XYZ file of C-alpha atoms in Angstrom:
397
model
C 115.121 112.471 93.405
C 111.333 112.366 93.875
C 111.404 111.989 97.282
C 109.963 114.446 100.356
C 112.446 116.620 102.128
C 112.535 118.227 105.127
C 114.837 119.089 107.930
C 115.507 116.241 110.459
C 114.634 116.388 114.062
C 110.698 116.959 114.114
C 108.387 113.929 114.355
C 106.532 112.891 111.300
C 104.263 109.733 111.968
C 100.717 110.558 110.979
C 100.434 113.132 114.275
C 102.093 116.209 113.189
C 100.221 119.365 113.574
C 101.856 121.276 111.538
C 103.065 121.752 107.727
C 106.287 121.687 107.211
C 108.245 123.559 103.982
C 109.274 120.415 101.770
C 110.110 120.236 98.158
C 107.723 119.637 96.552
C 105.521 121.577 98.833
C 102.832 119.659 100.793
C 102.576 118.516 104.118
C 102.822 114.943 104.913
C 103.449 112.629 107.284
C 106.048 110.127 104.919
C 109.681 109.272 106.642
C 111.946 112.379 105.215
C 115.513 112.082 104.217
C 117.012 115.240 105.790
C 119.852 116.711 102.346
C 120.750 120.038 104.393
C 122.637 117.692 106.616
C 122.925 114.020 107.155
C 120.806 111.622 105.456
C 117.950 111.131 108.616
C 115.383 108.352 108.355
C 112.060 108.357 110.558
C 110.466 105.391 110.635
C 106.558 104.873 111.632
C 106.837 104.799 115.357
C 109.182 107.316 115.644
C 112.709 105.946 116.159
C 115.913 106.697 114.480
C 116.857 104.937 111.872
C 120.370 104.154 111.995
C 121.952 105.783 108.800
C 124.069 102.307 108.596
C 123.432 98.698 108.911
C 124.667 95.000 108.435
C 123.955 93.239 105.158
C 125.923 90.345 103.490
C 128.194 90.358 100.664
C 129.503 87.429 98.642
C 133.231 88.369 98.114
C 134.499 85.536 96.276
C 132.868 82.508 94.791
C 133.124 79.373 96.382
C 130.637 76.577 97.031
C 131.142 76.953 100.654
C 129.111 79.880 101.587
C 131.246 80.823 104.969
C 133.996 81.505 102.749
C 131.913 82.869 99.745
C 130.318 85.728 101.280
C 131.382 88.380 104.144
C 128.887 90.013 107.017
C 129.637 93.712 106.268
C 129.043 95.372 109.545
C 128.698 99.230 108.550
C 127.231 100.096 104.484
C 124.882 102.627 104.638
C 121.117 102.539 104.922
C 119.655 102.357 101.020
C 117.739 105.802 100.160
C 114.688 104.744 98.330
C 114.345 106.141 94.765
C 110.965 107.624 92.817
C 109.003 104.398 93.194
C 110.925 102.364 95.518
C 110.222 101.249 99.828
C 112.789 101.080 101.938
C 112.057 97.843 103.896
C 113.157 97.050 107.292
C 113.461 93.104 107.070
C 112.164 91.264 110.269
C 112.730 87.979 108.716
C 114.579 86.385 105.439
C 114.364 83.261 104.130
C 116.694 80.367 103.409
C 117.428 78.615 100.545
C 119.313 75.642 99.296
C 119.893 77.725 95.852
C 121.776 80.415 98.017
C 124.800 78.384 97.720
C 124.147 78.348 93.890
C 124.254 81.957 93.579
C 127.447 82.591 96.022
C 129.376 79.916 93.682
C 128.625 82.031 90.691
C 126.281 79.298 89.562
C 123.662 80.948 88.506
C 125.273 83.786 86.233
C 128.904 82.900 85.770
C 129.342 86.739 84.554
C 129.310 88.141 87.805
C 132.068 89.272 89.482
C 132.244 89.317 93.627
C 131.535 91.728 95.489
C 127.894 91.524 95.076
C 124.585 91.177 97.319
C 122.818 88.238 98.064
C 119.783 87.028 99.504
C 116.352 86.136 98.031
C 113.400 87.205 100.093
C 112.272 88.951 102.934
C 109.248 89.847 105.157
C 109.176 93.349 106.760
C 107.636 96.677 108.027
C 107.430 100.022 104.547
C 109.725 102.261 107.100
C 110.414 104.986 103.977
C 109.450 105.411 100.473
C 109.925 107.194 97.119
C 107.213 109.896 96.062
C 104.892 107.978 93.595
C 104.992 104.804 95.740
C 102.953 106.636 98.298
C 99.928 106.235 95.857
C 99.795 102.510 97.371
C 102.129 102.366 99.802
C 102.173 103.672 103.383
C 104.592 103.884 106.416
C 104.370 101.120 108.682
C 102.823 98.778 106.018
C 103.910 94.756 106.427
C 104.973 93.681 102.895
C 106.985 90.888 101.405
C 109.093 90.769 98.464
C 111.364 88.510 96.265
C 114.710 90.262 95.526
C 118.377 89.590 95.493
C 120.223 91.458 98.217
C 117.489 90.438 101.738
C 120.066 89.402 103.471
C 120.405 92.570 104.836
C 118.693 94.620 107.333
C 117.318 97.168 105.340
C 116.707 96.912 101.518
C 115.016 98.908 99.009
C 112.331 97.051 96.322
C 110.461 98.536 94.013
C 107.154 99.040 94.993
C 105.680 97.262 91.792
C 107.385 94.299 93.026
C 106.626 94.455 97.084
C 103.663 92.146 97.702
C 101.419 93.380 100.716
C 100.828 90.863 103.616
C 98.039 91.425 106.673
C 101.191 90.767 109.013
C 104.466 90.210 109.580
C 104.329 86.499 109.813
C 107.163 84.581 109.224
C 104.666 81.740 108.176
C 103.822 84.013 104.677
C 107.551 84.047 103.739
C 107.160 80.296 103.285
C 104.884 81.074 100.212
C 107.169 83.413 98.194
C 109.835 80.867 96.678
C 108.951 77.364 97.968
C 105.367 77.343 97.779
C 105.362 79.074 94.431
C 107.682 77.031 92.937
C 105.652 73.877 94.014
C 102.212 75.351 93.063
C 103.538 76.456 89.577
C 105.891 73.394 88.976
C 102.656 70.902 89.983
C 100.762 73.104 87.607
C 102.583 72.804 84.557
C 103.763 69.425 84.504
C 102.540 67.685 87.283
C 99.556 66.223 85.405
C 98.007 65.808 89.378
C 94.545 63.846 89.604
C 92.713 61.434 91.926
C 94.424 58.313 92.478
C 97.823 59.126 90.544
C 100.618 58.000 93.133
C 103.481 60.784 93.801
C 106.496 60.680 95.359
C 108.357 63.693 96.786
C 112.060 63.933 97.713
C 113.239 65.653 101.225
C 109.341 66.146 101.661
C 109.899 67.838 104.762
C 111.955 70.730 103.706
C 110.892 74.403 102.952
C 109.245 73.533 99.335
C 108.462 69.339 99.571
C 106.175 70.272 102.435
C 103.942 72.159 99.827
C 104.349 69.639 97.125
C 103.035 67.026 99.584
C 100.223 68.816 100.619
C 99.125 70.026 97.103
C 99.086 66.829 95.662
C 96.927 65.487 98.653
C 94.251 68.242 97.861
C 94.379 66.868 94.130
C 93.521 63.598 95.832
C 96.700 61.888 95.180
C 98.646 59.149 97.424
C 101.816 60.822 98.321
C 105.179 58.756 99.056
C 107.591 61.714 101.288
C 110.930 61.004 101.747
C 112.826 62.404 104.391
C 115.526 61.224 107.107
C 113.900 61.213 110.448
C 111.519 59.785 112.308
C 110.420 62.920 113.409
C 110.147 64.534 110.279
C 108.010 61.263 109.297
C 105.628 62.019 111.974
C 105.525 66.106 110.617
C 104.901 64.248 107.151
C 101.622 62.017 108.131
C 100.628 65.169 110.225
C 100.184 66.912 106.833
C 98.665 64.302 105.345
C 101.124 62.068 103.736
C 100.195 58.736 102.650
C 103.876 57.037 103.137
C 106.812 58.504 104.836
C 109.980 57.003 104.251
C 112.790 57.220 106.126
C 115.719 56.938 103.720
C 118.159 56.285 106.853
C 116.551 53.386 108.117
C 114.252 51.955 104.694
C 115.750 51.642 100.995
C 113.195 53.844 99.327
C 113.697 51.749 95.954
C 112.747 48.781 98.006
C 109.224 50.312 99.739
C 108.451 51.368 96.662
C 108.905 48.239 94.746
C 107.174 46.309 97.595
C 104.306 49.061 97.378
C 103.812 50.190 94.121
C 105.438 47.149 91.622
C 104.254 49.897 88.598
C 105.871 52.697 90.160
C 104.796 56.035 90.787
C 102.881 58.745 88.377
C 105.182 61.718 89.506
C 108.102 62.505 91.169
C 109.001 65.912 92.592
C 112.520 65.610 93.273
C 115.079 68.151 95.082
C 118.203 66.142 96.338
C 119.969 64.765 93.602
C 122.394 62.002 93.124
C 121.828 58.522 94.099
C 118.180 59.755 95.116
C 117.656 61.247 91.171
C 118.781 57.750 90.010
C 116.496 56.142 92.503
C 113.527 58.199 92.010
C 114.017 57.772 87.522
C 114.036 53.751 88.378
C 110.718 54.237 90.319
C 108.455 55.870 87.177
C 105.752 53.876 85.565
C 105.257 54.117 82.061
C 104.009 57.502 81.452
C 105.572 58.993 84.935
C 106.602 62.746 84.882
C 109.503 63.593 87.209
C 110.231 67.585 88.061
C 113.649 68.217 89.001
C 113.435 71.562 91.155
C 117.103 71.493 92.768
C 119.680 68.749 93.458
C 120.905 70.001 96.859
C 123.262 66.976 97.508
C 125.530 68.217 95.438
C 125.591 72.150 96.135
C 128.391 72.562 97.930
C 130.723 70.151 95.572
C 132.771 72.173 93.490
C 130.606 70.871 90.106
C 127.392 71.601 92.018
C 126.128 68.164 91.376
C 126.572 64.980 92.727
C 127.099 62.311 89.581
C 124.269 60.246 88.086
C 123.757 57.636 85.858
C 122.872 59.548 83.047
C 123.939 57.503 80.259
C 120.992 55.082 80.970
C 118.305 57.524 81.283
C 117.265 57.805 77.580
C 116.953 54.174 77.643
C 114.711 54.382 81.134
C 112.802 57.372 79.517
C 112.326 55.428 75.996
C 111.570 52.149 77.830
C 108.298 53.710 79.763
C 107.116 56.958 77.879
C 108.327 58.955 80.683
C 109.585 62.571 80.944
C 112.176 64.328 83.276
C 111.175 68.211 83.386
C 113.466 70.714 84.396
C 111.867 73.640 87.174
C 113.237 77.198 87.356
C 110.913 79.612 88.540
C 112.408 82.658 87.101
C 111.031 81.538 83.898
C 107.738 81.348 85.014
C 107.211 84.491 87.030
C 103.951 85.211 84.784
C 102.518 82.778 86.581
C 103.843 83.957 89.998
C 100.937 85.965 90.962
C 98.300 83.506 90.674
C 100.424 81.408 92.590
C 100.655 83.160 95.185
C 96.791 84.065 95.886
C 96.083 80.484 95.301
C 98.521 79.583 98.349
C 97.222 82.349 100.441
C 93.547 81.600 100.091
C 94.248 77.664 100.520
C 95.906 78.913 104.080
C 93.547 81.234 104.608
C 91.411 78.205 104.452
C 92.620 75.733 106.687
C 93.650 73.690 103.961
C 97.636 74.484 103.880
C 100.118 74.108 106.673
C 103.155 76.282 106.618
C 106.028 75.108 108.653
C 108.448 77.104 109.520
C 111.929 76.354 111.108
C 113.366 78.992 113.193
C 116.568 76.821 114.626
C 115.580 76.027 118.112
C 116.650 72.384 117.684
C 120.087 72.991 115.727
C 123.315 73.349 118.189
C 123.280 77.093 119.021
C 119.485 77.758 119.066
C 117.378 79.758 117.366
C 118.485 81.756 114.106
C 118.587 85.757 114.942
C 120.454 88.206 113.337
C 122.791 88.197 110.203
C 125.310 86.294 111.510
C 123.381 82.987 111.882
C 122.615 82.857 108.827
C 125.924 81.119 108.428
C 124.670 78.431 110.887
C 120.968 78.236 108.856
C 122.917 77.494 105.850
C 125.053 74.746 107.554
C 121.661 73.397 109.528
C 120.257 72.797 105.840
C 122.903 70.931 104.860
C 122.559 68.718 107.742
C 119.228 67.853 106.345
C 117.923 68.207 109.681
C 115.130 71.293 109.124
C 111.232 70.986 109.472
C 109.925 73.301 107.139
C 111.349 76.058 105.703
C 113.800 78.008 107.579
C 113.652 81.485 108.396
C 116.170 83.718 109.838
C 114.614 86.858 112.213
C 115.963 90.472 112.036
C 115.302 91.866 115.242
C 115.460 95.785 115.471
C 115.811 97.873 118.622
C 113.725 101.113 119.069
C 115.753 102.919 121.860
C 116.066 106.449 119.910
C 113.374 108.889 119.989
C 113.022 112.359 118.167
């Protein structure tokens, strides 16, 4: 294993003032893994690592994600390989295609136990040899990987993505803004004028959408099932919030627009797939990015009337595009400097919902993310939600 060694119990943050016998021999200030003993982390401001943590583990399939996955109180703290960070996560993100992935959805071959989780935000608190050539202790990076639901997790450093903080507002960017930005991109066909609607356009990713095709000088339809989330919506500059629990979007629509609309980006499924098909003028372009509605059935999806589409589709030249952004992960980098610069900017808000309005407050620690996963299913988020990983510093070397 490339990575340094030396025995535990002397203080390595940058302020040594000594050199130390490692193999290979140097002197450094890196976190150490102590092999005459124990494995002994040190992180950056001179704590203890604990040499075990909490992480989650789905350990059977099912659709409902409480009985799908366990909190695994004790596993031991990841040793980073050559070319790997160990991260200490400070927050993890949500998503509505967690439940896809704890049903087995996504890759039917896998057997239970395994981790899950997609991305994280956190503090470089260890690393492998050749990852110090760009990594350092104490650096705030992000990442995309399965397995952040944990509180420590190692990631390749090729694949960690560093971030001037640890905000939780960047984690926003790494799935839901991407997969707007990209998705918009390829087949979004955006430009002045062109009318788009966007389905639960107050959640983590239709808040992007929105605001992207506003800065392509679009008029933007949101739908979402609040008045308050209707006021977040015109605060962000949508044209036309609808509130699906108290207006018939089919009926605003056909009121508003008697063509229909140019685009739809659409994430709930169902009814509101059927609804939002009916709504294309000739020529639309719908992107179907998730159907959420229907995760936690046991078929994942809620039914549609899918034996008229290729009539609908035939009838007005439109298209229905399918979204995945695995597939389009060369494009993921651009992506994601286009999102930062745009809220470097000014000209992107990033919402974030941390849980202070659902039942038991505010989302902190492992164990609520159980309750983040049942407050999206309520539907009643702002933003993307975000789950923080607190960490005590109470042991000194």
């Amino acid at each position: 294993m490339s990575f340094l060694l030396v025995r535990s119990g002397l203080r390595l943050l940058g302020h040594s003032r000594q050199c130390i016998r490692t193999w290979p021999l140097t002197c450094t200030a890196r976190p150490i893994v102590d092999m005459s003993y124990s494995h002994h982390f040190v992180d950056f401001q001179g704590s203890s690592i604990p040499t075990s943590m909490k992480k989650l583990v789905v350990t059977q399939l099912s659709p409902d994600f409480r009985k799908a996955v366990t909190l695994m109180p004790n596993v031991p703290v990841p040793v980073p390989g050559d070319g790997e960070l160990l991260i200490r996560n400070r927050y993890i993100g949500i998503n509505a295609s967690d439940i896809n992935f704890s049903s087995g959805r996504y890759d039917p071959s896998v057997k239970p136990p395994f981790d899950i989780g997609f991305e994280g935000i956190g503090e470089v608190v260890a690393l492998g040899l050749s990852a110090s050539k760009d990594f350092t202790v104490g650096q705030p990076v992000a990442y995309v990987k399965s397995g952040a639901f944990a509180e420590y997790i190692t990631v390749p450093a090729g694949s960690a993505i560093p971030v001037p903080l640890v905000k939780p507002e960047l984690l926003t960017f790494l799935i839901s803004g991407t997969t707007a930005y990209i998705s918009l991109k390829e087949f979004g066909y955006l430009s002045e004028g062109k009318k788009v609607l966007v389905t639960a356009a107050a959640g983590g990713t239709g808040q992007f959408a929105v605001q992207l095709a506003k800065n392509a000088k679009c008029y933007v339809i949101g739908t979402c099932s609040s008045d308050e989330k209707a006021g977040f919506l015109k605060s962000i500059g949508c044209d036309l919030p609808i509130n699906y629990k108290s207006e018939k979007v089919s009926s605003v629509i056909k009121k508003t627009f008697p063509e229909g609309v140019d685009l739809v980006y659409e994430s709930i499924g169902g009814e509101m797939f059927d609804t939002s098909v009916n709504c294309l003028a000739t020529k639309g372009h719908l992107i179907i990015i998730g159907f959420i509605s229907g995760y936690q059935t046991s078929s994942g999806m809620l039914p549609v009337q899918a034996g008229a589409l290729p009539a609908i589709l035939l009838r007005k030249s439109a298209s229905v595009h399918g979204f995945f952004l695995t597939h389009y992960m060369s494009e993921y980098k651009e992506a994601l400097m286009a999102l930062v610069k745009l809220y470097q900017s000014g000209k992107l808000v990033c919402e974030v919902d941390h849980g202070e309005q659902s039942p038991e407050g505010r989302f902190t620690g492992l164990e609520s993310v159980f309750r983040a996963i049942d407050y999206m299913y309520t539907g009643k988020n702002i933003g993307k939600i975000v789950v923080e990983l607190p960490h005590l510093v109470n042991s000194k070397l």
